[in-house]
Coordinates of C-alpha atoms and ligand atoms in Angstrom, one line a residue:
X1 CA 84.5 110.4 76.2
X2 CA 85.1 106.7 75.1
X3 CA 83.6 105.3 72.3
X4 CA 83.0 101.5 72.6
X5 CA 81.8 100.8 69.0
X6 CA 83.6 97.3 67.6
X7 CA 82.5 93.8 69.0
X8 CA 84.9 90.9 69.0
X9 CA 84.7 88.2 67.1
X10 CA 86.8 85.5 65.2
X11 CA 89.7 87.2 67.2
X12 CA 89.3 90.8 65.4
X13 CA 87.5 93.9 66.4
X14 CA 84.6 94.4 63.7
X15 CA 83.1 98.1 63.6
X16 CA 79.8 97.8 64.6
X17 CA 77.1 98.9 61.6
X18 CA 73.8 99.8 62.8
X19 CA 73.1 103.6 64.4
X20 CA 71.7 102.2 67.9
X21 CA 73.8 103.7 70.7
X22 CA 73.3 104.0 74.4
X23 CA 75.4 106.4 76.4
X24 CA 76.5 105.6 79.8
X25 CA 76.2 108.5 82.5
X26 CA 78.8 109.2 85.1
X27 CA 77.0 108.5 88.9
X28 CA 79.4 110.8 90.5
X29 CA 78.7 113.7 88.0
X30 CA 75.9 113.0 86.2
X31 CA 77.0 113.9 82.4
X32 CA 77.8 111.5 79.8
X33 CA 81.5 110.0 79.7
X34 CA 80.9 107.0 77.6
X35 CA 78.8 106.0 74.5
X36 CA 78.3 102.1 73.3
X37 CA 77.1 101.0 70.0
X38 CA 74.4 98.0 70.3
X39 CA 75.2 95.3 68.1
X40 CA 72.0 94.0 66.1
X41 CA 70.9 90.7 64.9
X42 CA 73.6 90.3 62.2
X43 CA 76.6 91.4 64.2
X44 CA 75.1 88.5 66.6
X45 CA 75.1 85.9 64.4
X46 CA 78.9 87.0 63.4
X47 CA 79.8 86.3 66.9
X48 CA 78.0 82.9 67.3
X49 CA 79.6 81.4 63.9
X50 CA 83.0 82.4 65.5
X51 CA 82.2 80.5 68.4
X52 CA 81.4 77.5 66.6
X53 CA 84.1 77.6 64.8
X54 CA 86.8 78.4 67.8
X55 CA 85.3 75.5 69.3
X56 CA 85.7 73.1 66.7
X57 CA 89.3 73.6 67.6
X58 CA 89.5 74.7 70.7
X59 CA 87.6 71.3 72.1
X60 CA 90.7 69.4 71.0
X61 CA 93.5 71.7 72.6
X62 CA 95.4 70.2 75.5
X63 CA 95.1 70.9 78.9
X64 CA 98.8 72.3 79.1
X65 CA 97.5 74.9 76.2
X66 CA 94.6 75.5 78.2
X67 CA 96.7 76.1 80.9
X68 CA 99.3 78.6 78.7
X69 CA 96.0 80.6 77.2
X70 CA 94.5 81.4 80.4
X71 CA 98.1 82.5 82.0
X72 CA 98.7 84.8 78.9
X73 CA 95.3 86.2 79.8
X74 CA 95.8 86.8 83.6
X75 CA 99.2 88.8 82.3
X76 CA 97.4 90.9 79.7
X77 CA 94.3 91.5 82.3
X78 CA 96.8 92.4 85.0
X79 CA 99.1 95.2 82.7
X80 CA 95.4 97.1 82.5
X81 CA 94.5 96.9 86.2
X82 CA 94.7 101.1 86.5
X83 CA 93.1 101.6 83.1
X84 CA 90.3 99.5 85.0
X85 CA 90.2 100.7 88.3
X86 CA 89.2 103.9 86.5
X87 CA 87.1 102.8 83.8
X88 CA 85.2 101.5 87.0
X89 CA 85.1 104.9 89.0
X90 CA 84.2 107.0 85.8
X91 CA 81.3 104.6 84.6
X92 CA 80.0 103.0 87.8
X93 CA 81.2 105.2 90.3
X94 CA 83.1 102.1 92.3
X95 CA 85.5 103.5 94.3
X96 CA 89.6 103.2 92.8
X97 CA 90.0 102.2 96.4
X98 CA 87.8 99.0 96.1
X99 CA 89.1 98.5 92.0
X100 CA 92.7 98.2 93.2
X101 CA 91.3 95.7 96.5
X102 CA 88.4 93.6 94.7
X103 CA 87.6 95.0 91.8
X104 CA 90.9 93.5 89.6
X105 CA 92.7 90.8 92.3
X106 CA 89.1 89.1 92.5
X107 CA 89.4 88.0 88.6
X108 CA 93.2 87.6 88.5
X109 CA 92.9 84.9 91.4
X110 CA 90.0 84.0 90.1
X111 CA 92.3 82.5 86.6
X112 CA 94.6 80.9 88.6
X113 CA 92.3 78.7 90.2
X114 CA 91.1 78.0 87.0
X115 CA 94.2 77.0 86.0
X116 CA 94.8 74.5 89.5
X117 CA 91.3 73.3 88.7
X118 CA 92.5 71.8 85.8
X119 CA 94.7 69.8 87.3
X120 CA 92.3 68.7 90.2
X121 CA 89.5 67.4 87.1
X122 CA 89.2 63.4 86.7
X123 CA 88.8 63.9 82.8
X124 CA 88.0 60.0 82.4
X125 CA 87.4 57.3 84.3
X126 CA 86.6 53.8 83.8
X127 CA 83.3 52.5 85.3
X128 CA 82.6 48.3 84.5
X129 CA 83.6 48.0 80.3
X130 CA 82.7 52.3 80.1
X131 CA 85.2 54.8 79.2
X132 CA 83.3 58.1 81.4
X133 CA 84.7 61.2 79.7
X134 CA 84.3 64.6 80.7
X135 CA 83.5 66.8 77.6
X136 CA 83.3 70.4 76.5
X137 CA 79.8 71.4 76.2
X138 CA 80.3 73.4 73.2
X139 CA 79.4 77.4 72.6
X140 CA 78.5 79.2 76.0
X141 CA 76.2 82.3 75.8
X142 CA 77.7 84.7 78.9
X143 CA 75.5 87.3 79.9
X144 CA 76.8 89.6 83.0
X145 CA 75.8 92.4 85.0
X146 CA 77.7 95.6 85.5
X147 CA 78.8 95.5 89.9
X148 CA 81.8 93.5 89.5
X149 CA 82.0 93.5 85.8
X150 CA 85.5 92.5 85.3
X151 CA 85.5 89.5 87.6
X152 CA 82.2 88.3 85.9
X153 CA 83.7 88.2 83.1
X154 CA 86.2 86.4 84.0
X155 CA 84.7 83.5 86.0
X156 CA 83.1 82.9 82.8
X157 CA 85.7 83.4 80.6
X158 CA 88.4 81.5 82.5
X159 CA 85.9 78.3 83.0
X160 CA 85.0 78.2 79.6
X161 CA 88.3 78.5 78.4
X162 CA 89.7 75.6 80.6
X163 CA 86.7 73.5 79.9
X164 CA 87.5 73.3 76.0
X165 CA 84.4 75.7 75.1
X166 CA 84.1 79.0 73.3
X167 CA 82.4 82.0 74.8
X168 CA 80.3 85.0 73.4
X169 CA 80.1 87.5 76.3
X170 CA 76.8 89.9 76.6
X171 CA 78.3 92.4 79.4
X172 CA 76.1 95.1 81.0
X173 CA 76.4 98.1 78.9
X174 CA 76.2 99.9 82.8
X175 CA 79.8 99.3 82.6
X176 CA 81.6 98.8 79.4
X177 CA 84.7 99.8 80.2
X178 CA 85.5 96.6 82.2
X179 CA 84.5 94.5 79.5
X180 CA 86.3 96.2 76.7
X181 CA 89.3 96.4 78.5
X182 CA 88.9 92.6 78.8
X183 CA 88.3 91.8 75.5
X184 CA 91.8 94.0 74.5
X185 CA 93.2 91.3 76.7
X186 CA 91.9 88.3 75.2
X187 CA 93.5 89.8 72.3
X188 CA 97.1 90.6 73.5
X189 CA 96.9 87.4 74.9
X190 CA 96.6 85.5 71.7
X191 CA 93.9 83.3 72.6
X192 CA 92.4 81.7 69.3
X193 CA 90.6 83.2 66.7
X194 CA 86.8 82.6 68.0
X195 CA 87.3 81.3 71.9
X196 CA 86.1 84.3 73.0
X197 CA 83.7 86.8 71.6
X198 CA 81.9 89.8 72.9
X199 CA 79.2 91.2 71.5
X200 CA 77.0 94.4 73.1
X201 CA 73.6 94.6 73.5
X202 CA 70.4 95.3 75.8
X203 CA 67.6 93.3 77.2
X204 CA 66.6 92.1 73.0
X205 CA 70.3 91.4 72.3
X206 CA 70.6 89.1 76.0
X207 CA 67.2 87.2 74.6
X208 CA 68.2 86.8 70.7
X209 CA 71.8 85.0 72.4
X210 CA 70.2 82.8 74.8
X211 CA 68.0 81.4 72.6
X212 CA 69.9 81.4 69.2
X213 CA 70.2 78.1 68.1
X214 CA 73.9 78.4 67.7
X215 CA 74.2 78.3 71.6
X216 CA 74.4 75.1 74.1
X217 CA 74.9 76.2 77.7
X218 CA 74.0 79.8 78.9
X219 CA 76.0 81.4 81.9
X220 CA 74.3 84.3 83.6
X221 CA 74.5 86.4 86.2
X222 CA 72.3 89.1 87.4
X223 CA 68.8 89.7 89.0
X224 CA 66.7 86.7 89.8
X225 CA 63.9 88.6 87.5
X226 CA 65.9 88.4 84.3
X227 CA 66.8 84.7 85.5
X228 CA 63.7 83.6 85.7
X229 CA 62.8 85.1 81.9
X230 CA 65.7 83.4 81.0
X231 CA 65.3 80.1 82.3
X232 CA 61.9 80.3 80.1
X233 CA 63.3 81.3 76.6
X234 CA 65.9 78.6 77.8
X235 CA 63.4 75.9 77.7
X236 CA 62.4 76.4 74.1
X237 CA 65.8 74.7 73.0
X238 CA 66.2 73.3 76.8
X239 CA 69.6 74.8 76.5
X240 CA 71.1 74.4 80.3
X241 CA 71.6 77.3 82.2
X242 CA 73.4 78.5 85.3
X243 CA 72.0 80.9 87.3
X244 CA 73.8 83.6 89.5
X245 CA 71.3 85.9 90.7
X246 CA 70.5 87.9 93.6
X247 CA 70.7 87.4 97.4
X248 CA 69.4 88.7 101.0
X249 CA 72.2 87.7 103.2
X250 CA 72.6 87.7 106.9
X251 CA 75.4 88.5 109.0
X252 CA 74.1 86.4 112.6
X253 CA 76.0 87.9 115.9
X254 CA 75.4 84.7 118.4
X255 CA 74.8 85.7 121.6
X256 CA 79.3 84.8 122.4
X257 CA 79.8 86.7 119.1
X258 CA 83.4 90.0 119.4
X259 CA 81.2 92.7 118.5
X260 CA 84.3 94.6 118.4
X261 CA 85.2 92.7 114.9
X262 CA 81.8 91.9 113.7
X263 CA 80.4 95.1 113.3
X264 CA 82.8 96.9 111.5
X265 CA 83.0 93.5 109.1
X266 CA 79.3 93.9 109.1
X267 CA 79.8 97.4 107.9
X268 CA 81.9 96.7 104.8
X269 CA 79.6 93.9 103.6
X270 CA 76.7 95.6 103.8
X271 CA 78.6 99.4 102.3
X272 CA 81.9 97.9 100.2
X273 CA 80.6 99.0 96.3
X274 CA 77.5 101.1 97.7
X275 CA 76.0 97.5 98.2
X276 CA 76.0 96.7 95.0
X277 CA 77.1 93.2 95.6
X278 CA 75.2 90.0 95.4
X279 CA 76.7 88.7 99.0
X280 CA 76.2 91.9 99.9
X281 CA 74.9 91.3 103.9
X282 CA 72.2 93.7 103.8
X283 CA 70.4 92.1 106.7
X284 CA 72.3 92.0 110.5
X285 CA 70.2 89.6 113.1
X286 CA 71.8 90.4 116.6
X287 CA 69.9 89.0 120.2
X288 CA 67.7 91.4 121.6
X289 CA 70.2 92.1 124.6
X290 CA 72.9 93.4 122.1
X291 CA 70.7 95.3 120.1
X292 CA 72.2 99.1 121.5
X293 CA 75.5 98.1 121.3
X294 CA 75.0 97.1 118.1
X295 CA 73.9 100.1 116.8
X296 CA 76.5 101.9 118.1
X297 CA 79.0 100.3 116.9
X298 CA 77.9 100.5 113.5
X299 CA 77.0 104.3 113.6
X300 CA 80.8 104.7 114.7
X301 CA 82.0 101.8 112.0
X302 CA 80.1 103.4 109.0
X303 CA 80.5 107.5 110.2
X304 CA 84.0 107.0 108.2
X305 CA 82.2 105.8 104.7
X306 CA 81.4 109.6 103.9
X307 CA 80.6 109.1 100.1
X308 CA 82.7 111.1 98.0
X309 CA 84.8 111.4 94.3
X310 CA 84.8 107.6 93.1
X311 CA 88.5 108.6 91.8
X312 CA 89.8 110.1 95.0
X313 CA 91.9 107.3 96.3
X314 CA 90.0 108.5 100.3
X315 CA 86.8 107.9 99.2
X316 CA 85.2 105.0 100.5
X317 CA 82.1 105.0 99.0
X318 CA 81.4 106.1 95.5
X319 CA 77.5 106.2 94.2
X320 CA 75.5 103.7 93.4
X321 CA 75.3 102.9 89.3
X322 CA 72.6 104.5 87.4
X323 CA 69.7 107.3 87.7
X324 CA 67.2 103.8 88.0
X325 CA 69.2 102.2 91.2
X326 CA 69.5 105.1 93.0
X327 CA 65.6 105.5 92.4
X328 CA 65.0 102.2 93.3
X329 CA 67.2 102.5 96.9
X330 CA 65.7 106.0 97.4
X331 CA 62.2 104.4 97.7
X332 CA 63.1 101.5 99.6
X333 CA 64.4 103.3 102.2
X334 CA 61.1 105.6 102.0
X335 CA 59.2 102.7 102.5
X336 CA 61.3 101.3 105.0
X337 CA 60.4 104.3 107.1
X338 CA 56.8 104.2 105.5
X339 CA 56.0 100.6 107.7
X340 CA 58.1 102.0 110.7
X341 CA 61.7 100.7 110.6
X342 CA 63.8 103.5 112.3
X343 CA 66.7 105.3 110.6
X344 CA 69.5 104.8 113.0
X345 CA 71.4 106.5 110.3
X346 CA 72.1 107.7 107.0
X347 CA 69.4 107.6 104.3
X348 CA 69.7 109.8 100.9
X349 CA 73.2 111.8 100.9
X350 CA 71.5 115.3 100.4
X351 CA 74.0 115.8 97.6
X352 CA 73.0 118.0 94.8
X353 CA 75.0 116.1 92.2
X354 CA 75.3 112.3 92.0
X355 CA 73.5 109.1 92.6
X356 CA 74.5 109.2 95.9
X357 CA 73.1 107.0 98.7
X358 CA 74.4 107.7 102.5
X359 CA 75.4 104.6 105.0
X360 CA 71.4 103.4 105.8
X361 CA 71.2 101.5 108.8
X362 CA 67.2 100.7 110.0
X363 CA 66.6 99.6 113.6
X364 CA 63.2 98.1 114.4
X365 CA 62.6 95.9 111.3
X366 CA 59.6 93.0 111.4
X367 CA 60.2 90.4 109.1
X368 CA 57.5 91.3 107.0
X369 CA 58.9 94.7 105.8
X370 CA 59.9 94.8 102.7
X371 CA 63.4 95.9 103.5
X372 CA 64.1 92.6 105.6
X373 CA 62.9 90.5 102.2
X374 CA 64.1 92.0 99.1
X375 CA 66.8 93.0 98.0
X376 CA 68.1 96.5 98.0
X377 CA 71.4 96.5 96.1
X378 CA 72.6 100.2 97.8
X379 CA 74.1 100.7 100.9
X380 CA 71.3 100.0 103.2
X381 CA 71.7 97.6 106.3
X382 CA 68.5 96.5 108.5
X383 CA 68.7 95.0 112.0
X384 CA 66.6 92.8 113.1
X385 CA 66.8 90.8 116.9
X386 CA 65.9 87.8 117.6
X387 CA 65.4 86.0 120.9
X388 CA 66.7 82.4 120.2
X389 CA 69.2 80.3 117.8
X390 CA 66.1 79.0 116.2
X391 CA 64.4 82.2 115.6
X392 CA 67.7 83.4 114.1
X393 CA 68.0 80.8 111.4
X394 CA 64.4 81.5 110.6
X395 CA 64.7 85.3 110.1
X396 CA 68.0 84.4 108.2
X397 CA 66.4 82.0 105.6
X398 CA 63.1 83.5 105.6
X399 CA 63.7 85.9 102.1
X400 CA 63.6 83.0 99.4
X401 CA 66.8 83.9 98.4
X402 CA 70.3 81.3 99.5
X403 CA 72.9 83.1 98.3
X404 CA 75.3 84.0 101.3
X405 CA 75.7 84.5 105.1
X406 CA 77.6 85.2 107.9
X407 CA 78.1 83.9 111.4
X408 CA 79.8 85.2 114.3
X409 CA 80.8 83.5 117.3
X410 CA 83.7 83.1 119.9
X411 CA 83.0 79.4 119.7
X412 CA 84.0 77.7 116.3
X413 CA 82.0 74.6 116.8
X414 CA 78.4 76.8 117.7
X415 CA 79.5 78.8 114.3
X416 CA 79.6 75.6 112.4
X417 CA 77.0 74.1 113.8
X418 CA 74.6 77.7 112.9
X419 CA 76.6 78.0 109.7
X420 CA 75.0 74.5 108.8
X421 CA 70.9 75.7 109.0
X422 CA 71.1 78.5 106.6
X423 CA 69.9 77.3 103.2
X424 CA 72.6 79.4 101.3
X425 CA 75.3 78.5 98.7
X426 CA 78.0 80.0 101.3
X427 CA 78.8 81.2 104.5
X428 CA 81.1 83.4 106.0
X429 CA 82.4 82.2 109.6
X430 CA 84.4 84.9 111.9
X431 CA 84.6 86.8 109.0
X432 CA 87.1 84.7 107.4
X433 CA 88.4 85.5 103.5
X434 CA 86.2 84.8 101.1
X435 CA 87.8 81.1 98.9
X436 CA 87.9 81.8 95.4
X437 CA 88.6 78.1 94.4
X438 CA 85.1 76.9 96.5
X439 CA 81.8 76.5 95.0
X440 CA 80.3 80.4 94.5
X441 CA 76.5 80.1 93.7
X442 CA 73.0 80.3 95.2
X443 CA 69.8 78.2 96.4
X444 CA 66.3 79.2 95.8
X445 CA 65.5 82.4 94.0
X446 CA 69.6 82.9 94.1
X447 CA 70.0 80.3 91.2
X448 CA 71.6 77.5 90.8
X449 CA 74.9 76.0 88.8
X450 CA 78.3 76.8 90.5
X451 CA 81.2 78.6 89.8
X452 CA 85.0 79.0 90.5
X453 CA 87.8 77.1 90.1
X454 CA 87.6 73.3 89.4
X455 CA 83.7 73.5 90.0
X456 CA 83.2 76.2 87.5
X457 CA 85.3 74.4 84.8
X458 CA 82.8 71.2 85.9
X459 CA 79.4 73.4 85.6
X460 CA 81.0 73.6 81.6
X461 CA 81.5 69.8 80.5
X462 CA 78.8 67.1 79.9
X463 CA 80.0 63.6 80.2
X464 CA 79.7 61.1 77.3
X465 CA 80.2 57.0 78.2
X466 CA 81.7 55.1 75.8
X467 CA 80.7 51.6 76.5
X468 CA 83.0 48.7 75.6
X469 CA 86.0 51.8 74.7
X470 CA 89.5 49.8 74.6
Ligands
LIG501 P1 70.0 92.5 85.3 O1 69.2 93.7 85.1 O2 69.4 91.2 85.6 O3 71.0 92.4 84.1 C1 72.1 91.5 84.0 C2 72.4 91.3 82.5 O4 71.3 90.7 81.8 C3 72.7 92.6 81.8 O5 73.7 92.3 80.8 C4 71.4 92.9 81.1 O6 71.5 93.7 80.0 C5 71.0 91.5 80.7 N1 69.5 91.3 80.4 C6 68.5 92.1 80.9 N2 67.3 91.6 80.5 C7 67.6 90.5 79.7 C8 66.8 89.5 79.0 N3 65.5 89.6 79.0 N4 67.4 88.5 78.4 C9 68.8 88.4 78.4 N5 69.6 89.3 79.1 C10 69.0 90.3 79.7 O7 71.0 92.8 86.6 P2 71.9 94.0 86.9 O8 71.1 95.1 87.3 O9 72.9 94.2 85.7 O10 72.8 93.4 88.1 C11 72.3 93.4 89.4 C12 71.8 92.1 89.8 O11 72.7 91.1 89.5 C13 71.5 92.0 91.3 O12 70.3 91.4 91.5 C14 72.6 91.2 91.8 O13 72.3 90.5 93.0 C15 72.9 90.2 90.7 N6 74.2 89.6 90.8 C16 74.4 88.3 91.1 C17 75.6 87.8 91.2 C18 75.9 86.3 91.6 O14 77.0 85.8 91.3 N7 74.9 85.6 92.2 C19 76.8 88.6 91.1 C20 76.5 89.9 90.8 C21 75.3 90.4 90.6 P3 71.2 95.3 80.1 O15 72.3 95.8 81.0 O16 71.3 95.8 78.8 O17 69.9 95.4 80.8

């Protein structure tokens, strides 16, 4: 059983003092494999100060040592990428299959396109007799949930880092392995004493950071709930905030669309992590006429996503987090049924160990079910038709949420053009790869603030004009 009980801070790792521990529960199994000790108010502050401090000098390093830190970091992340993957399996029941795919490449890309973005950054320009500069904006309060724990970290980390700020990280204590192993590699990789800091901490913990006065700009990602409570305690200080929350996306089959490689694509958004994924596409609009094929071809798609051992390297779908999600999904899809959507397949796995959750698809969803607005965070897909383009974009946008989508068609130019009337941060066309070094970040209740690459580093500076500068 690991024991996670130091935090980080001033580049050591401090014992933590008080007796509050939580213990983190295998899905897969259901006994305890990991305990964490909760840091208190104290242990808090500690972490702050160090930030202050580390950026005092970290806001004057140069880009190039910007640059050097963040490679050193990639390196040390990378040389723990099994130690991860099972971390992962063990305390959130993610597949090793998806670690070794998403779980560790996402993050490790994710760092080099910090590093590019620094390059691509106009750090000052002249504008009439102003000098426009592009400044750090000083000590970054990171809170991040637990589904893809090492690359939210990282976004963070590596856009802070880059930007001239210093960091204290509040990871999900769902998952603490991720982060731990993460903070071992800040330290291998030498970064200085007070750039990064990690403390760990529930719901109290999250509040006491984002609104300790020590703090300027507060990074979070997570449900839109908890962003919405923190956007309030933000406004006491009016601290910024960037906002990564939740989404309802749709994967749109136009009427031209290859059914043949949408569905199974459809499949492994709406399964890949048991659905525990913010661009997760739980939602799949096809036109009426398809609607049989459709369902076919997911049934046949998804009959190979048996769920199984998170650390058999076969298993493509592990269960979903904690005792609470896999409550959560398990009522969903009995309400689902409840208002009439039709189980085309799956629903709970009828294991008699684990927080298991079968491949869920629903037929016969009305837009005002509940499982075609909210968002369900397990692997639970409902299809909904639609009769025109216009109804389509309707159904698609019609959640409050702008997080993601996807379109399928065999003409690029209709794809673009349909892409172009969801009101979501990003969309998927043909199933293309997902670009790391974009914009990543919602609309509406899915936040606002951007990150990745150059535009992360950006969502981390203020400017400052210095008028009449030589
Ligand atoms: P969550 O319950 O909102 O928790 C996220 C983080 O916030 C955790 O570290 C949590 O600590 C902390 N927290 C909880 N209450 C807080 C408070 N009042 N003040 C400050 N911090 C607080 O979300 P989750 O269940 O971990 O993650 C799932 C959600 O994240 C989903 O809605 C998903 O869509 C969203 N998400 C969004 C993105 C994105 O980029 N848009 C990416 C991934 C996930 P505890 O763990 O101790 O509660």
């Amino acid at each position: 059983m690991n024991i996670y009980d130091h935090f980080y801070a001033g580049g050591r790792f401090i014992p933590v003092a008080g007796g509050r521990r939580h213990t983190v529960v295998n899905p897969a199994s259901e006994t305890a494999c990991a305990e964490v000790a909760l840091c208190g108010q104290g242990e808090l502050d500690t972490a702050v100060k160090s930030a202050r401090r580390g950026f005092e000098t970290w806001r004057r390093s140069s880009l190039d040592e910007r640059r050097a830190a963040l490679r050193r970091l990639k390196a040390a992340l990378e040389s723990r990428a099994d130690e991860i993957a099972a971390l992962l399996a063990i305390e959130m029941g993610c597949p090793v299959w998806l670690g070794g795919l998403m779980q560790i490449p996402m993050p490790l890309k994710g760092i080099d396109f910090a590093i590019e973005g620094l390059s691509q950054i106009t750090w000052e320009e002249r504008v009439g007799n102003g000098l426009v500069e592009r400044v750090p904006s000083g000590v970054v309060a990171a809170i991040t949930p637990w589904n893809f724990p090492v690359h939210q970290i990282a976004a963070k980390v590596a856009a802070a880092v880059a930007a001239g700020c210093s960091i204290v990280i509040k990871p999900s204590e769902v998952a603490p392995g991720a982060a731990w192993a993460f903070a071992q590699a800040v330290h291998e990789a030498g970064l200085a004493a007070g750039v990064v800091n990690l403390v760990w901490g529930d719901a109290g913990l999250g509040e006491a950071l984002v609104t300790h006065a020590g703090v300027d700009r507060i990074s979070f990602t997570g449900s839109t709930a908890v962003g919405q409570r923190i956007m309030a305690s933000a406004a006491a200080r009016l601290t910024p905030v960037t906002l990564e929350l939740g989404g309802k996306s749709a994967a749109v089959l136009l009427e031209d669309a290859d059914l043949a490689a949408a569905i199974p694509a459809a499949v492994r958004m709406g399964l890949a992590n048991s659905g525990q994924a913010c661009v997760s596409q739980s939602l799949l609009l096809v036109p009426r006429p398809l609607r049989d094929e459709a369902i076919a071809r997911f049934q046949q798609a998804a009959a190979g996503w048996v769920p199984g051992d998170p650390l058999d390297p076969a298993t493509r779908l592990g269960p979903v987090a904690t005792a609470a999600q896999h409550a959560h999904v398990n009522r969903m899809i009995a309400r689902a049924q409840e208002q009439g959507a039709v189980c085309a397949m799956g629903g709970p796995a009828g294991l008699s160990r684990g927080y298991f959750v079968a491949p869920t698809l629903f037929s016969n969803v009305s837009p005002d079910m509940e499982i075609a607005r909210r968002e369900v965070f397990g692997p639970v897909v409902a299809l909904m038709t639609y009769e025109d383009e216009h109804e389509a974009a309707d159904l698609a946008n019609a959640s409050g949420y702008g997080l993601s989508g996807a379109v399928w068609s065999g003409d690029p130019a209709w794809a673009v053009s349909f892409a172009r009337r969801l009101r979501t941060g990003q969309v998927v066309i043909n199933g293309a790869a997902q670009n790391l070094a974009t914009p990543f970040g919602g609309w509406g209740l899915s936040g606002f603030g951007r990150e990745n690459g150059r535009f992360g580093i950006e969502d981390m500076l203020s400017f400052r004009s210095l008028h009449g500068a030589a």
